[in-house]
Tab-separated table of C-alpha atoms in Angstrom:
chain	number	residue	atom	x	y	z
A	1	UNK	CA	50.405	94.012	109.338
A	2	UNK	CA	52.550	96.847	108.001
A	3	UNK	CA	55.221	98.308	110.246
A	4	UNK	CA	53.731	101.610	111.531
A	5	UNK	CA	57.215	103.055	111.884
A	6	UNK	CA	57.574	103.264	108.088
A	7	UNK	CA	55.779	106.305	106.727
A	8	UNK	CA	54.105	106.219	103.365
A	9	UNK	CA	55.023	108.548	100.518
A	10	UNK	CA	52.384	108.955	97.819
A	11	UNK	CA	55.105	109.722	95.230
A	12	UNK	CA	57.238	106.597	95.686
A	13	UNK	CA	58.922	105.011	92.649
A	14	UNK	CA	59.369	101.291	92.062
A	15	UNK	CA	62.884	101.608	93.474
A	16	UNK	CA	61.522	103.287	96.597
A	17	UNK	CA	58.848	100.623	97.004
A	18	UNK	CA	61.497	97.915	96.810
A	19	UNK	CA	63.132	99.350	99.923
A	20	UNK	CA	60.037	98.509	101.939
A	21	UNK	CA	58.440	95.571	100.088
A	22	UNK	CA	61.388	93.408	99.040
A	23	UNK	CA	62.234	91.194	102.057
A	24	UNK	CA	66.011	91.664	101.734
A	25	UNK	CA	65.957	95.422	101.129
A	26	UNK	CA	63.310	95.875	103.831
A	27	UNK	CA	65.545	94.252	106.435
A	28	UNK	CA	68.405	96.575	105.454
A	29	UNK	CA	66.142	99.619	105.478
A	30	UNK	CA	64.833	98.820	108.947
A	31	UNK	CA	68.381	98.458	110.287
A	32	UNK	CA	69.366	101.796	108.776
A	33	UNK	CA	66.267	103.403	110.299
A	34	UNK	CA	67.036	102.072	113.756
A	35	UNK	CA	70.809	102.657	113.767
A	36	UNK	CA	71.898	106.102	112.603
A	37	UNK	CA	75.586	105.473	113.326
A	38	UNK	CA	75.586	102.303	111.235
A	39	UNK	CA	73.797	104.084	108.382
A	40	UNK	CA	76.328	106.932	108.461
A	41	UNK	CA	79.246	104.494	108.322
A	42	UNK	CA	77.803	102.508	105.414
A	43	UNK	CA	76.880	105.650	103.488
A	44	UNK	CA	80.344	107.152	103.962
A	45	UNK	CA	82.030	103.984	102.712
A	46	UNK	CA	79.686	103.714	99.727
A	47	UNK	CA	80.255	107.363	98.824
A	48	UNK	CA	84.025	106.974	99.089
A	49	UNK	CA	83.891	103.903	96.845
A	50	UNK	CA	81.708	105.697	94.307
A	51	UNK	CA	84.009	108.703	94.058
A	52	UNK	CA	87.345	106.871	94.165
A	53	UNK	CA	86.873	103.521	92.452
A	54	UNK	CA	88.263	104.637	89.100
A	55	UNK	CA	91.466	105.883	90.743
A	56	UNK	CA	92.900	102.388	90.972
A	57	UNK	CA	94.871	100.977	93.911
A	58	UNK	CA	95.677	102.969	97.030
A	59	UNK	CA	99.272	103.429	95.869
A	60	UNK	CA	97.937	106.160	93.573
A	61	UNK	CA	96.372	108.146	96.430
A	62	UNK	CA	98.164	111.210	97.805
A	63	UNK	CA	97.536	113.598	100.662
A	64	UNK	CA	96.859	113.482	104.416
A	65	UNK	CA	93.338	112.074	104.128
A	66	UNK	CA	94.222	108.738	102.535
A	67	UNK	CA	92.511	106.021	104.653
A	68	UNK	CA	94.862	103.614	106.410
A	69	UNK	CA	92.519	100.714	105.738
A	70	UNK	CA	93.006	98.551	102.644
A	71	UNK	CA	89.628	98.048	100.974
A	72	UNK	CA	89.076	94.966	98.828
A	73	UNK	CA	87.617	96.967	95.938
A	74	UNK	CA	90.982	98.732	95.677
A	75	UNK	CA	92.520	95.392	94.625
A	76	UNK	CA	95.265	95.537	97.280
A	77	UNK	CA	98.622	93.950	96.502
A	78	UNK	CA	101.371	93.384	99.104
A	79	UNK	CA	104.781	94.859	98.372
A	80	UNK	CA	107.257	92.465	96.832
A	81	UNK	CA	111.027	92.102	97.141
A	82	UNK	CA	113.314	94.192	94.981
A	83	UNK	CA	116.711	93.177	96.374
A	84	UNK	CA	117.391	89.871	94.692
A	85	UNK	CA	119.630	88.476	91.998
A	86	UNK	CA	117.501	88.804	88.881
A	87	UNK	CA	120.020	87.013	86.664
A	88	UNK	CA	120.095	84.015	89.017
A	89	UNK	CA	116.298	83.680	88.811
A	90	UNK	CA	116.419	84.036	85.031
A	91	UNK	CA	118.928	81.191	84.893
A	92	UNK	CA	116.555	78.956	86.866
A	93	UNK	CA	113.692	79.838	84.554
A	94	UNK	CA	115.776	79.172	81.438
A	95	UNK	CA	116.700	75.735	82.805
A	96	UNK	CA	113.123	74.859	83.824
A	97	UNK	CA	112.162	73.191	80.560
A	98	UNK	CA	109.356	75.651	79.816
A	99	UNK	CA	109.001	76.555	76.167
A	100	UNK	CA	109.368	80.063	74.822
A	101	UNK	CA	105.645	80.278	74.098
A	102	UNK	CA	104.724	78.954	77.553
A	103	UNK	CA	106.666	81.755	79.187
A	104	UNK	CA	105.582	84.551	76.873
A	105	UNK	CA	101.904	83.566	76.808
A	106	UNK	CA	101.652	83.339	80.601
A	107	UNK	CA	103.284	86.725	81.116
A	108	UNK	CA	101.097	88.296	78.448
A	109	UNK	CA	97.873	86.782	79.795
A	110	UNK	CA	98.778	87.993	83.287
A	111	UNK	CA	99.400	91.569	82.151
A	112	UNK	CA	96.808	92.056	79.384
A	113	UNK	CA	93.916	92.496	81.855
A	114	UNK	CA	95.112	96.000	82.688
A	115	UNK	CA	92.491	98.695	82.053
A	116	UNK	CA	93.555	102.321	81.954
A	117	UNK	CA	89.902	103.281	82.389
A	118	UNK	CA	89.939	102.357	86.091
A	119	UNK	CA	93.537	101.179	86.640
A	120	UNK	CA	92.421	97.608	87.394
A	121	UNK	CA	94.022	94.386	86.221
A	122	UNK	CA	97.623	93.838	85.199
A	123	UNK	CA	100.417	91.503	86.243
A	124	UNK	CA	101.065	92.893	89.738
A	125	UNK	CA	99.459	90.594	92.298
A	126	UNK	CA	99.658	87.517	90.039
A	127	UNK	CA	95.894	87.122	90.236
A	128	UNK	CA	96.101	84.958	87.120
A	129	UNK	CA	96.762	82.071	89.534
A	130	UNK	CA	93.580	82.797	91.550
A	131	UNK	CA	89.878	82.394	90.830
A	132	UNK	CA	88.330	83.434	88.561
A	133	UNK	CA	91.303	84.183	86.279
A	134	UNK	CA	92.895	80.749	86.467
A	135	UNK	CA	89.747	79.269	84.917
A	136	UNK	CA	89.160	81.790	82.133
A	137	UNK	CA	89.029	80.163	78.694
A	138	UNK	CA	91.250	82.905	77.293
A	139	UNK	CA	94.000	81.890	79.711
A	140	UNK	CA	94.020	78.244	78.548
A	141	UNK	CA	93.570	76.786	82.081
A	142	UNK	CA	95.357	73.472	81.494
A	143	UNK	CA	98.425	75.093	79.986
A	144	UNK	CA	98.371	77.825	82.618
A	145	UNK	CA	98.258	75.333	85.509
A	146	UNK	CA	101.209	73.441	84.065
A	147	UNK	CA	103.314	76.568	83.631
A	148	UNK	CA	102.394	78.004	87.040
A	149	UNK	CA	103.385	74.774	88.785
A	150	UNK	CA	106.914	75.292	87.477
A	151	UNK	CA	107.124	79.037	88.102
A	152	UNK	CA	105.663	78.794	91.605
A	153	UNK	CA	108.424	76.368	92.567
A	154	UNK	CA	111.096	78.730	91.231
A	155	UNK	CA	109.502	81.661	93.075
A	156	UNK	CA	109.474	79.719	96.354
A	157	UNK	CA	113.105	78.625	95.950
A	158	UNK	CA	114.184	82.178	95.144
A	159	UNK	CA	112.126	83.826	97.877
A	160	UNK	CA	110.399	86.195	95.477
A	161	UNK	CA	106.865	86.774	94.296
A	162	UNK	CA	105.142	84.645	91.686
A	163	UNK	CA	104.106	87.890	90.000
A	164	UNK	CA	107.729	88.872	89.390
A	165	UNK	CA	108.589	85.331	88.316
A	166	UNK	CA	105.803	85.279	85.705
A	167	UNK	CA	106.922	88.559	84.130
A	168	UNK	CA	110.575	87.596	84.345
A	169	UNK	CA	109.808	84.298	82.592
A	170	UNK	CA	108.154	86.226	79.779
A	171	UNK	CA	111.294	88.311	79.455
A	172	UNK	CA	113.452	85.171	79.374
A	173	UNK	CA	111.352	83.742	76.550
A	174	UNK	CA	111.479	87.036	74.677
A	175	UNK	CA	115.262	87.281	75.006
A	176	UNK	CA	115.537	83.752	73.624
A	177	UNK	CA	113.420	84.794	70.636
A	178	UNK	CA	115.548	87.899	70.092
A	179	UNK	CA	118.721	85.812	70.143
A	180	UNK	CA	117.173	83.398	67.628
A	181	UNK	CA	116.590	86.393	65.348
A	182	UNK	CA	120.289	87.274	65.513
A	183	UNK	CA	120.275	90.129	68.011
A	184	UNK	CA	121.411	90.615	71.578
A	185	UNK	CA	118.926	92.883	73.324
A	186	UNK	CA	118.146	92.722	77.036
A	187	UNK	CA	114.509	93.164	78.037
A	188	UNK	CA	114.114	95.679	80.908
A	189	UNK	CA	112.724	94.304	84.156
A	190	UNK	CA	111.361	96.151	87.172
A	191	UNK	CA	111.253	93.919	90.305
A	192	UNK	CA	108.999	94.452	93.300
A	193	UNK	CA	105.638	92.966	92.365
A	194	UNK	CA	103.708	91.269	95.138
A	195	UNK	CA	101.331	88.323	95.298
A	196	UNK	CA	97.688	88.974	96.142
A	197	UNK	CA	95.720	86.383	98.126
A	198	UNK	CA	92.192	85.070	97.731
A	199	UNK	CA	91.203	87.177	100.751
A	200	UNK	CA	92.485	90.292	98.957
A	201	UNK	CA	90.576	89.474	95.795
A	202	UNK	CA	86.920	90.163	95.117
A	203	UNK	CA	86.493	87.312	92.649
A	204	UNK	CA	83.037	88.399	91.532
A	205	UNK	CA	84.226	91.894	90.620
A	206	UNK	CA	87.111	90.458	88.580
A	207	UNK	CA	84.716	88.558	86.338
A	208	UNK	CA	84.148	91.747	84.321
A	209	UNK	CA	87.835	91.774	83.385
A	210	UNK	CA	87.628	88.412	81.635
A	211	UNK	CA	89.002	88.736	78.094
A	212	UNK	CA	86.443	87.688	75.502
A	213	UNK	CA	88.931	88.307	72.727
A	214	UNK	CA	92.623	88.937	72.218
A	215	UNK	CA	93.755	90.105	68.826
A	216	UNK	CA	97.348	89.888	69.997
A	217	UNK	CA	96.968	86.132	70.405
A	218	UNK	CA	94.553	85.908	67.448
A	219	UNK	CA	91.675	84.652	69.563
A	220	UNK	CA	87.946	85.310	69.772
A	221	UNK	CA	85.788	83.504	72.315
A	222	UNK	CA	82.755	83.656	70.030
A	223	UNK	CA	81.288	85.828	67.291
A	224	UNK	CA	80.115	89.252	68.406
A	225	UNK	CA	78.265	92.137	66.781
A	226	UNK	CA	81.471	94.159	67.026
A	227	UNK	CA	84.157	93.053	64.565
A	228	UNK	CA	87.359	91.365	65.844
A	229	UNK	CA	89.545	94.252	64.699
A	230	UNK	CA	87.377	96.780	66.549
A	231	UNK	CA	87.563	94.638	69.680
A	232	UNK	CA	91.350	94.630	69.339
A	233	UNK	CA	91.386	98.425	69.146
A	234	UNK	CA	89.330	98.615	72.329
A	235	UNK	CA	91.741	96.295	74.152
A	236	UNK	CA	94.649	98.355	72.813
A	237	UNK	CA	93.344	101.648	74.151
A	238	UNK	CA	92.509	100.073	77.524
A	239	UNK	CA	96.135	98.941	77.823
A	240	UNK	CA	97.295	102.456	76.907
A	241	UNK	CA	99.018	101.407	73.700
A	242	UNK	CA	99.359	103.386	70.473
A	243	UNK	CA	98.635	102.100	66.964
A	244	UNK	CA	102.377	101.864	66.382
A	245	UNK	CA	102.885	99.775	69.538
A	246	UNK	CA	99.913	97.585	68.656
A	247	UNK	CA	101.358	96.873	65.224
A	248	UNK	CA	104.747	95.899	66.634
A	249	UNK	CA	103.244	93.642	69.291
A	250	UNK	CA	100.837	91.844	66.961
A	251	UNK	CA	103.495	91.220	64.321
A	252	UNK	CA	105.901	89.948	66.938
A	253	UNK	CA	103.409	87.755	68.753
A	254	UNK	CA	102.505	86.066	65.479
A	255	UNK	CA	106.042	84.969	64.602
A	256	UNK	CA	106.651	83.931	68.216
A	257	UNK	CA	103.858	81.373	67.799
A	258	UNK	CA	101.791	82.674	70.712
A	259	UNK	CA	98.324	82.230	69.196
A	260	UNK	CA	95.654	80.952	71.578
A	261	UNK	CA	95.431	77.179	71.297
A	262	UNK	CA	98.478	77.068	69.053
A	263	UNK	CA	96.570	77.970	65.876
A	264	UNK	CA	98.645	78.927	62.832
A	265	UNK	CA	96.527	81.834	61.604
A	266	UNK	CA	98.738	84.812	60.819
A	267	UNK	CA	101.976	82.937	61.519
A	268	UNK	CA	103.639	84.060	58.283
A	269	UNK	CA	107.057	82.539	58.910
A	270	UNK	CA	109.033	79.331	58.799
A	271	UNK	CA	111.132	80.538	61.752
A	272	UNK	CA	108.540	80.335	64.526
A	273	UNK	CA	110.035	81.393	67.844
A	274	UNK	CA	112.412	84.002	66.421
A	275	UNK	CA	111.492	87.689	66.763
A	276	UNK	CA	111.720	88.469	63.057
A	277	UNK	CA	109.887	90.857	60.751
A	278	UNK	CA	108.562	87.948	58.663
A	279	UNK	CA	104.929	88.774	59.478
A	280	UNK	CA	105.262	92.197	57.856
A	281	UNK	CA	107.427	91.037	54.965
A	282	UNK	CA	104.930	88.390	53.892
A	283	UNK	CA	101.896	90.543	54.727
A	284	UNK	CA	102.996	93.213	52.250
A	285	UNK	CA	104.555	90.929	49.635
A	286	UNK	CA	102.660	91.431	46.353
A	287	UNK	CA	103.599	87.890	45.331
A	288	UNK	CA	100.887	86.792	47.755
A	289	UNK	CA	97.131	87.145	47.306
A	290	UNK	CA	94.387	86.964	49.949
A	291	UNK	CA	91.225	84.903	49.521
A	292	UNK	CA	88.211	84.667	51.850
A	293	UNK	CA	87.781	81.151	53.253
A	294	UNK	CA	84.655	81.680	55.355
A	295	UNK	CA	84.114	82.235	59.098
A	296	UNK	CA	86.331	85.310	59.053
A	297	UNK	CA	89.351	83.358	57.837
A	298	UNK	CA	91.550	83.917	54.786
A	299	UNK	CA	93.963	81.890	52.693
A	300	UNK	CA	97.179	83.523	51.565
A	301	UNK	CA	98.142	82.012	48.222
A	302	UNK	CA	101.068	82.257	45.891
A	303	UNK	CA	99.853	84.634	43.195
A	304	UNK	CA	101.450	82.605	40.391
A	305	UNK	CA	100.745	79.012	41.420
A	306	UNK	CA	97.657	79.492	43.580
A	307	UNK	CA	99.156	77.289	46.278
A	308	UNK	CA	98.014	78.057	49.833
A	309	UNK	CA	100.954	79.293	51.922
A	310	UNK	CA	99.266	80.457	55.128
A	311	UNK	CA	95.902	81.161	56.742
A	312	UNK	CA	94.891	84.355	58.512
A	313	UNK	CA	92.065	86.145	60.317
A	314	UNK	CA	90.414	89.525	59.863
A	315	UNK	CA	92.795	90.883	62.477
A	316	UNK	CA	95.796	89.919	60.353
A	317	UNK	CA	94.171	91.366	57.253
A	318	UNK	CA	93.591	94.783	58.816
A	319	UNK	CA	97.337	95.410	59.053
A	320	UNK	CA	97.480	95.225	55.293
A	321	UNK	CA	94.153	96.839	54.414
A	322	UNK	CA	93.961	99.805	56.807
A	323	UNK	CA	96.028	102.693	55.446
A	324	UNK	CA	97.503	103.743	58.803
A	325	UNK	CA	98.377	100.235	59.965
A	326	UNK	CA	99.654	99.365	56.485
A	327	UNK	CA	102.108	102.257	56.732
A	328	UNK	CA	103.502	100.901	60.005
A	329	UNK	CA	103.657	97.397	58.541
A	330	UNK	CA	105.603	98.604	55.508
A	331	UNK	CA	108.194	100.275	57.737
A	332	UNK	CA	108.856	96.963	59.503
A	333	UNK	CA	108.840	95.072	56.194
A	334	UNK	CA	111.920	96.963	55.025
A	335	UNK	CA	115.211	95.082	54.943
A	336	UNK	CA	116.892	97.568	57.296
A	337	UNK	CA	114.117	97.519	59.958
A	338	UNK	CA	114.913	94.222	61.658
A	339	UNK	CA	116.777	95.668	64.640
A	340	UNK	CA	114.392	98.615	64.911
A	341	UNK	CA	111.510	96.167	65.146
A	342	UNK	CA	113.161	94.247	67.986
A	343	UNK	CA	113.689	97.431	69.993
A	344	UNK	CA	110.131	98.659	69.297
A	345	UNK	CA	108.647	95.320	70.319
A	346	UNK	CA	110.661	95.242	73.546
A	347	UNK	CA	109.575	98.797	74.414
A	348	UNK	CA	105.890	98.000	73.855
A	349	UNK	CA	106.172	94.692	75.733
A	350	UNK	CA	107.789	96.401	78.727
A	351	UNK	CA	105.083	99.054	78.724
A	352	UNK	CA	102.402	96.367	79.048
A	353	UNK	CA	104.298	94.478	81.771
A	354	UNK	CA	104.757	97.657	83.839
A	355	UNK	CA	101.392	99.311	83.183
A	356	UNK	CA	100.117	98.658	86.707
A	357	UNK	CA	103.333	99.475	88.599
A	358	UNK	CA	101.912	102.435	90.501
A	359	UNK	CA	104.275	101.682	93.369
A	360	UNK	CA	107.296	103.100	91.500
């Protein structure tokens, strides 16, 4: 028998009908009907979430009406320490036995989730060590677990957050690569990141942040209707980067050997691990010719002998074929641009690492 307390409306839509027919929605509707105070509380919270969700974490809120409560959809992150000896921690990281690529890849994967569209993601909170991020294919779970086991120990010994340790390790690896290229440039570091817990993380909501592609690490989870280079542009704008910054980062990441799974596509250098301009030099060298090899891959051959020198993807090709990106590539390919490239790469890298630092 129908509940006589629910009145019928002859103009109800399917959505309206679900509120009274679906067993789950009906139970909720009946509770709302019988408890006005509860309904008012739930509605107020839902409305606040709807109108504030794209503002990011509570650290970005201002004014006297900011709620004291930390809501899980705000992706809360505890404050981290800022008063510690950064150089001492860097020394521990450098002596840990982790490779340059281990350190750089982990820092990059932790930070690349940042989305300027709703201020979610990023390195603060170190959620890369929590579900679901620790199991994402794009994060190479086995490698990630191995690296985190080392960094977590260093963080515990130093009394600092894992989030800071991950970013600092990336900087250590980058400084090693800069030194290998013949320069002495210190990578800026901003301490104070905190470590989020499972209880502070809505794992289901983070699933939408999973990277399905990463042009910076020359990786595509599967083929999509949208081209790889267009996907890279989307990721770039979400991270708040310019075309110039994207060019510097991609060229640098290639010669650092940071490709997903260790592939060699786009690694146009025999000095892997040094932050050189080799990617741009060989990309624009007219002594090389590009040949389609199927599945979105290319062979770069010596124009005279026909010998295959390297392989590449569509993402690598676009920096030579697109007129705007080609112009940036040619700047870095110049003999006198080596130091400029290092400084530009460091600036773009730091921007990505600090994109979610709304607490400063």
